[in-house]
GROMACS .gro file of C-alpha atoms in nm:
model
  333
    1UNK     CA    1   0.558   1.627  -0.981
    2UNK     CA    2   0.222   1.439  -0.986
    3UNK     CA    3  -0.065   1.559  -0.768
    4UNK     CA    4  -0.065   1.366  -0.442
    5UNK     CA    5  -0.338   1.288  -0.188
    6UNK     CA    6  -0.290   1.478   0.140
    7UNK     CA    7  -0.155   1.181   0.339
    8UNK     CA    8   0.105   1.105   0.070
    9UNK     CA    9   0.202   1.471   0.056
   10UNK     CA   10   0.260   1.463   0.432
   11UNK     CA   11   0.496   1.166   0.389
   12UNK     CA   12   0.682   1.356   0.115
   13UNK     CA   13   0.728   1.644   0.360
   14UNK     CA   14   0.865   1.392   0.609
   15UNK     CA   15   1.111   1.267   0.344
   16UNK     CA   16   1.220   1.625   0.271
   17UNK     CA   17   1.280   1.680   0.643
   18UNK     CA   18   1.482   1.359   0.656
   19UNK     CA   19   1.689   1.480   0.360
   20UNK     CA   20   1.744   1.821   0.517
   21UNK     CA   21   1.852   1.671   0.849
   22UNK     CA   22   2.086   1.436   0.664
   23UNK     CA   23   2.242   1.736   0.492
   24UNK     CA   24   2.263   1.919   0.826
   25UNK     CA   25   2.459   1.627   0.970
   26UNK     CA   26   2.665   1.528   0.666
   27UNK     CA   27   2.792   1.877   0.588
   28UNK     CA   28   3.065   1.815   0.843
   29UNK     CA   29   3.190   1.517   0.645
   30UNK     CA   30   3.284   1.737   0.353
   31UNK     CA   31   3.399   2.061   0.515
   32UNK     CA   32   3.555   1.957   0.846
   33UNK     CA   33   3.906   1.886   0.725
   34UNK     CA   34   3.937   2.196   0.507
   35UNK     CA   35   3.820   2.411   0.797
   36UNK     CA   36   4.047   2.234   1.047
   37UNK     CA   37   4.344   2.291   0.814
   38UNK     CA   38   4.241   2.658   0.774
   39UNK     CA   39   4.218   2.629   0.397
   40UNK     CA   40   3.865   2.770   0.364
   41UNK     CA   41   3.637   2.950   0.611
   42UNK     CA   42   3.325   2.776   0.749
   43UNK     CA   43   3.063   2.981   0.561
   44UNK     CA   44   3.235   2.953   0.224
   45UNK     CA   45   3.306   2.583   0.281
   46UNK     CA   46   2.939   2.508   0.351
   47UNK     CA   47   2.827   2.698   0.039
   48UNK     CA   48   3.075   2.502  -0.177
   49UNK     CA   49   2.964   2.172  -0.027
   50UNK     CA   50   2.594   2.249  -0.070
   51UNK     CA   51   2.621   2.360  -0.434
   52UNK     CA   52   2.841   2.065  -0.529
   53UNK     CA   53   2.609   1.821  -0.352
   54UNK     CA   54   2.302   1.957  -0.532
   55UNK     CA   55   2.483   1.916  -0.864
   56UNK     CA   56   2.595   1.557  -0.794
   57UNK     CA   57   2.277   1.375  -0.908
   58UNK     CA   58   2.265   1.571  -1.233
   59UNK     CA   59   2.628   1.494  -1.320
   60UNK     CA   60   2.669   1.133  -1.204
   61UNK     CA   61   2.314   1.005  -1.242
   62UNK     CA   62   2.065   0.845  -1.005
   63UNK     CA   63   2.185   0.486  -0.968
   64UNK     CA   64   2.196   0.506  -0.587
   65UNK     CA   65   1.847   0.659  -0.561
   66UNK     CA   66   1.726   0.377  -0.787
   67UNK     CA   67   1.887   0.116  -0.562
   68UNK     CA   68   1.717   0.266  -0.256
   69UNK     CA   69   1.376   0.300  -0.419
   70UNK     CA   70   1.356  -0.008  -0.641
   71UNK     CA   71   1.603  -0.278  -0.538
   72UNK     CA   72   1.571  -0.282  -0.161
   73UNK     CA   73   1.220  -0.381  -0.058
   74UNK     CA   74   0.968  -0.558  -0.281
   75UNK     CA   75   0.691  -0.349  -0.443
   76UNK     CA   76   0.408  -0.491  -0.224
   77UNK     CA   77   0.603  -0.385   0.087
   78UNK     CA   78   0.662  -0.031  -0.039
   79UNK     CA   79   0.357   0.113   0.136
   80UNK     CA   80   0.312   0.452   0.294
   81UNK     CA   81   0.304   0.311   0.651
   82UNK     CA   82   0.633   0.127   0.592
   83UNK     CA   83   0.801   0.432   0.442
   84UNK     CA   84   0.666   0.660   0.714
   85UNK     CA   85   0.789   0.432   0.993
   86UNK     CA   86   1.136   0.413   0.833
   87UNK     CA   87   1.159   0.790   0.795
   88UNK     CA   88   1.046   0.855   1.152
   89UNK     CA   89   1.303   0.609   1.284
   90UNK     CA   90   1.576   0.778   1.082
   91UNK     CA   91   1.470   1.124   1.194
   92UNK     CA   92   1.466   1.025   1.561
   93UNK     CA   93   1.807   0.856   1.545
   94UNK     CA   94   1.967   1.133   1.338
   95UNK     CA   95   1.834   1.403   1.568
   96UNK     CA   96   1.956   1.218   1.877
   97UNK     CA   97   2.306   1.156   1.743
   98UNK     CA   98   2.331   1.511   1.604
   99UNK     CA   99   2.241   1.652   1.948
  100UNK     CA  100   2.512   1.432   2.101
  101UNK     CA  101   2.764   1.541   1.834
  102UNK     CA  102   2.816   1.185   1.706
  103UNK     CA  103   2.859   1.158   1.326
  104UNK     CA  104   2.649   0.847   1.269
  105UNK     CA  105   2.527   0.727   0.930
  106UNK     CA  106   2.200   0.853   0.781
  107UNK     CA  107   2.225   0.580   0.517
  108UNK     CA  108   2.245   0.314   0.789
  109UNK     CA  109   1.945   0.475   0.958
  110UNK     CA  110   1.732   0.459   0.643
  111UNK     CA  111   1.837   0.104   0.559
  112UNK     CA  112   1.765  -0.014   0.913
  113UNK     CA  113   1.429   0.165   0.917
  114UNK     CA  114   1.312   0.014   0.589
  115UNK     CA  115   1.418  -0.335   0.696
  116UNK     CA  116   1.246  -0.312   1.035
  117UNK     CA  117   0.917  -0.173   0.903
  118UNK     CA  118   0.902  -0.404   0.600
  119UNK     CA  119   0.972  -0.713   0.811
  120UNK     CA  120   0.687  -0.631   1.049
  121UNK     CA  121   0.459  -0.564   0.753
  122UNK     CA  122   0.517  -0.875   0.540
  123UNK     CA  123   0.803  -1.077   0.687
  124UNK     CA  124   1.108  -1.181   0.487
  125UNK     CA  125   0.901  -1.185   0.167
  126UNK     CA  126   0.915  -0.804   0.185
  127UNK     CA  127   1.292  -0.793   0.151
  128UNK     CA  128   1.474  -0.809  -0.179
  129UNK     CA  129   1.770  -1.009  -0.052
  130UNK     CA  130   1.982  -0.933  -0.356
  131UNK     CA  131   1.934  -0.560  -0.316
  132UNK     CA  132   1.987  -0.571   0.059
  133UNK     CA  133   2.302  -0.776   0.008
  134UNK     CA  134   2.430  -0.514  -0.237
  135UNK     CA  135   2.362  -0.232   0.011
  136UNK     CA  136   2.511  -0.411   0.312
  137UNK     CA  137   2.818  -0.512   0.111
  138UNK     CA  138   2.875  -0.151   0.005
  139UNK     CA  139   2.826  -0.028   0.363
  140UNK     CA  140   3.067  -0.293   0.493
  141UNK     CA  141   3.344  -0.251   0.237
  142UNK     CA  142   3.341   0.128   0.195
  143UNK     CA  143   3.491   0.219   0.537
  144UNK     CA  144   3.784  -0.013   0.479
  145UNK     CA  145   3.820   0.124   0.127
  146UNK     CA  146   3.834   0.477   0.272
  147UNK     CA  147   4.098   0.373   0.524
  148UNK     CA  148   4.314   0.205   0.261
  149UNK     CA  149   4.269   0.483   0.005
  150UNK     CA  150   4.364   0.749   0.262
  151UNK     CA  151   4.669   0.550   0.370
  152UNK     CA  152   4.793   0.486   0.014
  153UNK     CA  153   4.731   0.840  -0.114
  154UNK     CA  154   4.913   0.990   0.184
  155UNK     CA  155   5.206   0.750   0.136
  156UNK     CA  156   5.223   0.843  -0.232
  157UNK     CA  157   5.215   1.215  -0.157
  158UNK     CA  158   5.489   1.183   0.105
  159UNK     CA  159   5.701   0.993  -0.150
  160UNK     CA  160   5.645   1.246  -0.431
  161UNK     CA  161   5.689   1.553  -0.209
  162UNK     CA  162   5.984   1.425  -0.005
  163UNK     CA  163   6.221   1.683  -0.155
  164UNK     CA  164   5.969   1.967  -0.184
  165UNK     CA  165   6.008   2.297  -0.004
  166UNK     CA  166   5.762   2.409   0.266
  167UNK     CA  167   5.581   2.606  -0.005
  168UNK     CA  168   5.418   2.278  -0.107
  169UNK     CA  169   5.171   2.348   0.176
  170UNK     CA  170   5.036   2.639  -0.028
  171UNK     CA  171   4.953   2.394  -0.307
  172UNK     CA  172   4.775   2.156  -0.071
  173UNK     CA  173   4.584   2.444   0.084
  174UNK     CA  174   4.463   2.588  -0.246
  175UNK     CA  175   4.394   2.246  -0.399
  176UNK     CA  176   4.137   2.174  -0.130
  177UNK     CA  177   3.888   2.382  -0.325
  178UNK     CA  178   3.901   2.120  -0.601
  179UNK     CA  179   3.891   1.822  -0.364
  180UNK     CA  180   3.606   1.977  -0.165
  181UNK     CA  181   3.403   2.020  -0.485
  182UNK     CA  182   3.484   1.661  -0.584
  183UNK     CA  183   3.376   1.531  -0.244
  184UNK     CA  184   3.055   1.737  -0.258
  185UNK     CA  185   2.975   1.597  -0.602
  186UNK     CA  186   3.051   1.247  -0.474
  187UNK     CA  187   2.816   1.295  -0.178
  188UNK     CA  188   2.541   1.420  -0.407
  189UNK     CA  189   2.596   1.122  -0.637
  190UNK     CA  190   2.569   0.871  -0.353
  191UNK     CA  191   2.476   0.935   0.009
  192UNK     CA  192   2.288   1.251  -0.080
  193UNK     CA  193   2.035   1.060  -0.292
  194UNK     CA  194   1.847   0.909   0.003
  195UNK     CA  195   1.564   1.160  -0.010
  196UNK     CA  196   1.535   1.134  -0.389
  197UNK     CA  197   1.493   0.757  -0.379
  198UNK     CA  198   1.244   0.767  -0.093
  199UNK     CA  199   1.027   1.042  -0.250
  200UNK     CA  200   1.009   0.844  -0.575
  201UNK     CA  201   0.910   0.538  -0.370
  202UNK     CA  202   0.631   0.741  -0.209
  203UNK     CA  203   0.496   0.831  -0.553
  204UNK     CA  204   0.476   0.462  -0.641
  205UNK     CA  205   0.317   0.372  -0.306
  206UNK     CA  206   0.050   0.640  -0.343
  207UNK     CA  207  -0.021   0.542  -0.706
  208UNK     CA  208   0.066   0.855  -0.908
  209UNK     CA  209   0.340   0.645  -1.069
  210UNK     CA  210   0.258   0.299  -1.200
  211UNK     CA  211   0.620   0.186  -1.175
  212UNK     CA  212   0.933   0.315  -1.012
  213UNK     CA  213   1.087   0.613  -1.189
  214UNK     CA  214   1.236   0.941  -1.077
  215UNK     CA  215   1.074   1.257  -1.217
  216UNK     CA  216   1.299   1.559  -1.260
  217UNK     CA  217   1.098   1.751  -0.998
  218UNK     CA  218   1.183   1.481  -0.743
  219UNK     CA  219   1.554   1.521  -0.816
  220UNK     CA  220   1.532   1.897  -0.760
  221UNK     CA  221   1.328   1.852  -0.441
  222UNK     CA  222   1.555   1.586  -0.289
  223UNK     CA  223   1.880   1.757  -0.388
  224UNK     CA  224   1.748   2.092  -0.267
  225UNK     CA  225   1.652   1.948   0.071
  226UNK     CA  226   2.001   1.802   0.124
  227UNK     CA  227   2.169   2.125   0.011
  228UNK     CA  228   1.952   2.341   0.236
  229UNK     CA  229   2.030   2.123   0.535
  230UNK     CA  230   2.401   2.152   0.461
  231UNK     CA  231   2.381   2.531   0.452
  232UNK     CA  232   2.208   2.538   0.789
  233UNK     CA  233   2.408   2.287   0.984
  234UNK     CA  234   2.727   2.095   1.028
  235UNK     CA  235   2.927   2.306   1.271
  236UNK     CA  236   2.864   2.095   1.581
  237UNK     CA  237   2.997   1.778   1.416
  238UNK     CA  238   3.300   1.945   1.257
  239UNK     CA  239   3.489   1.922   1.583
  240UNK     CA  240   3.463   1.542   1.587
  241UNK     CA  241   3.578   1.485   1.232
  242UNK     CA  242   3.810   1.781   1.197
  243UNK     CA  243   4.025   1.781   1.505
  244UNK     CA  244   3.971   1.499   1.750
  245UNK     CA  245   4.157   1.236   1.548
  246UNK     CA  246   4.477   1.443   1.521
  247UNK     CA  247   4.594   1.792   1.425
  248UNK     CA  248   4.492   1.830   1.061
  249UNK     CA  249   4.732   2.006   0.825
  250UNK     CA  250   4.664   2.099   0.459
  251UNK     CA  251   4.828   1.782   0.324
  252UNK     CA  252   4.606   1.568   0.550
  253UNK     CA  253   4.290   1.747   0.443
  254UNK     CA  254   4.379   1.728   0.074
  255UNK     CA  255   4.462   1.355   0.096
  256UNK     CA  256   4.152   1.263   0.298
  257UNK     CA  257   3.914   1.454   0.071
  258UNK     CA  258   4.068   1.303  -0.241
  259UNK     CA  259   4.057   0.948  -0.099
  260UNK     CA  260   3.697   0.980   0.018
  261UNK     CA  261   3.582   1.132  -0.314
  262UNK     CA  262   3.735   0.845  -0.511
  263UNK     CA  263   3.570   0.580  -0.293
  264UNK     CA  264   3.226   0.745  -0.280
  265UNK     CA  265   3.214   0.820  -0.654
  266UNK     CA  266   3.329   0.468  -0.734
  267UNK     CA  267   3.049   0.326  -0.521
  268UNK     CA  268   2.797   0.562  -0.680
  269UNK     CA  269   2.890   0.453  -1.032
  270UNK     CA  270   2.837   0.092  -0.919
  271UNK     CA  271   2.500   0.182  -0.766
  272UNK     CA  272   2.615   0.095  -0.413
  273UNK     CA  273   2.488   0.328  -0.138
  274UNK     CA  274   2.756   0.409   0.118
  275UNK     CA  275   2.786   0.621   0.430
  276UNK     CA  276   2.991   0.930   0.358
  277UNK     CA  277   3.041   0.965   0.734
  278UNK     CA  278   3.217   0.632   0.745
  279UNK     CA  279   3.425   0.687   0.434
  280UNK     CA  280   3.545   1.035   0.529
  281UNK     CA  281   3.617   0.935   0.887
  282UNK     CA  282   3.820   0.629   0.790
  283UNK     CA  283   4.000   0.824   0.516
  284UNK     CA  284   4.110   1.074   0.782
  285UNK     CA  285   4.232   0.787   0.998
  286UNK     CA  286   4.416   0.628   0.705
  287UNK     CA  287   4.589   0.953   0.618
  288UNK     CA  288   4.703   1.006   0.978
  289UNK     CA  289   4.813   0.648   1.016
  290UNK     CA  290   5.022   0.671   0.698
  291UNK     CA  291   5.246   0.926   0.870
  292UNK     CA  292   5.261   0.755   1.209
  293UNK     CA  293   5.017   0.517   1.374
  294UNK     CA  294   5.074   0.675   1.713
  295UNK     CA  295   4.984   1.014   1.561
  296UNK     CA  296   4.614   0.922   1.553
  297UNK     CA  297   4.400   0.948   1.864
  298UNK     CA  298   4.229   0.617   1.801
  299UNK     CA  299   4.018   0.654   2.115
  300UNK     CA  300   3.831   0.939   1.945
  301UNK     CA  301   3.689   0.689   1.695
  302UNK     CA  302   3.517   0.482   1.966
  303UNK     CA  303   3.193   0.683   1.976
  304UNK     CA  304   3.174   0.686   1.597
  305UNK     CA  305   3.237   0.312   1.574
  306UNK     CA  306   2.973   0.247   1.838
  307UNK     CA  307   2.720   0.456   1.643
  308UNK     CA  308   2.798   0.263   1.324
  309UNK     CA  309   2.739  -0.069   1.498
  310UNK     CA  310   2.417   0.040   1.670
  311UNK     CA  311   2.250   0.251   1.400
  312UNK     CA  312   2.106  -0.022   1.177
  313UNK     CA  313   1.959  -0.249   1.447
  314UNK     CA  314   1.827   0.040   1.659
  315UNK     CA  315   1.660   0.205   1.360
  316UNK     CA  316   1.514  -0.131   1.257
  317UNK     CA  317   1.360  -0.165   1.604
  318UNK     CA  318   1.240   0.196   1.607
  319UNK     CA  319   1.077   0.152   1.266
  320UNK     CA  320   0.917  -0.179   1.367
  321UNK     CA  321   0.765  -0.013   1.673
  322UNK     CA  322   0.660   0.291   1.473
  323UNK     CA  323   0.495   0.073   1.209
  324UNK     CA  324   0.296  -0.112   1.473
  325UNK     CA  325   0.175   0.221   1.619
  326UNK     CA  326   0.087   0.358   1.275
  327UNK     CA  327  -0.114   0.046   1.192
  328UNK     CA  328  -0.291   0.056   1.528
  329UNK     CA  329  -0.382   0.422   1.481
  330UNK     CA  330  -0.535   0.353   1.139
  331UNK     CA  331  -0.391   0.682   1.005
  332UNK     CA  332  -0.353   0.543   0.653
  333UNK     CA  333  -0.690   0.368   0.627
   0.00000   0.00000   0.00000
């Protein structure tokens, strides 16, 4: 990685912390259902998720990191104060919701932070409307895609396994190793690329790179930060995703993981950043609803839905305020 001035290096450290906290929070998205269904123990599940996530960018490419770093805000707005304000807003919001046990979206937090800080810096001229539209469309559609995919996959499994013996549960239990790896790879190919895209953007803002590109060292650093965070955290949020919606059995976990992996990988291949929290949560709801709508404790989704609605505007406001303070303090002058 290029040599950075001290202030830029400090912002890179901030981006690494943001990536690690995102991994800390998002680990639950991948491992909650397999733990709730007693398919795999917590420690082993977290290791599988972390390794698969770290491998995701190397297998499926960096289209999402490129969208975040190149297609979202215009190059003149991609300054260190803007990036710093966005990261601080995301860190504050993620830490607050993690402490409360609410699985909110780190992707929403980053998007909201960049929008808020860039708008204060240069107004609407700072926003690449095409790129923002792409991101917001992906964030809007993906939860519904997860819900529908979970519903349809569960319906198909019920149809195909209608005459199967109870031993079919052994298959669903063992198969979760494959679906957990697939979901981890999907996360690394999409939602897990936040830190990679932001670090590359910092390199452009601090001038070591003349144009946006992603050095291999940045991929290792960003993927490693996410993976480390996943190994450390996730247990507090597992309860929300793994058991509060309904009692999760192996067939539910298998179906939800498969549905979420398909949606997240599909979005990654299209370069559309999504929230894995949203996709996994709605996939779980879709799977439960496919069996019986009354089976799902829909009230448990209220806090998650509220966090989804509030994350982007609150982080935009936090970043706008943070940018104003950073500019007033003249830290970057």
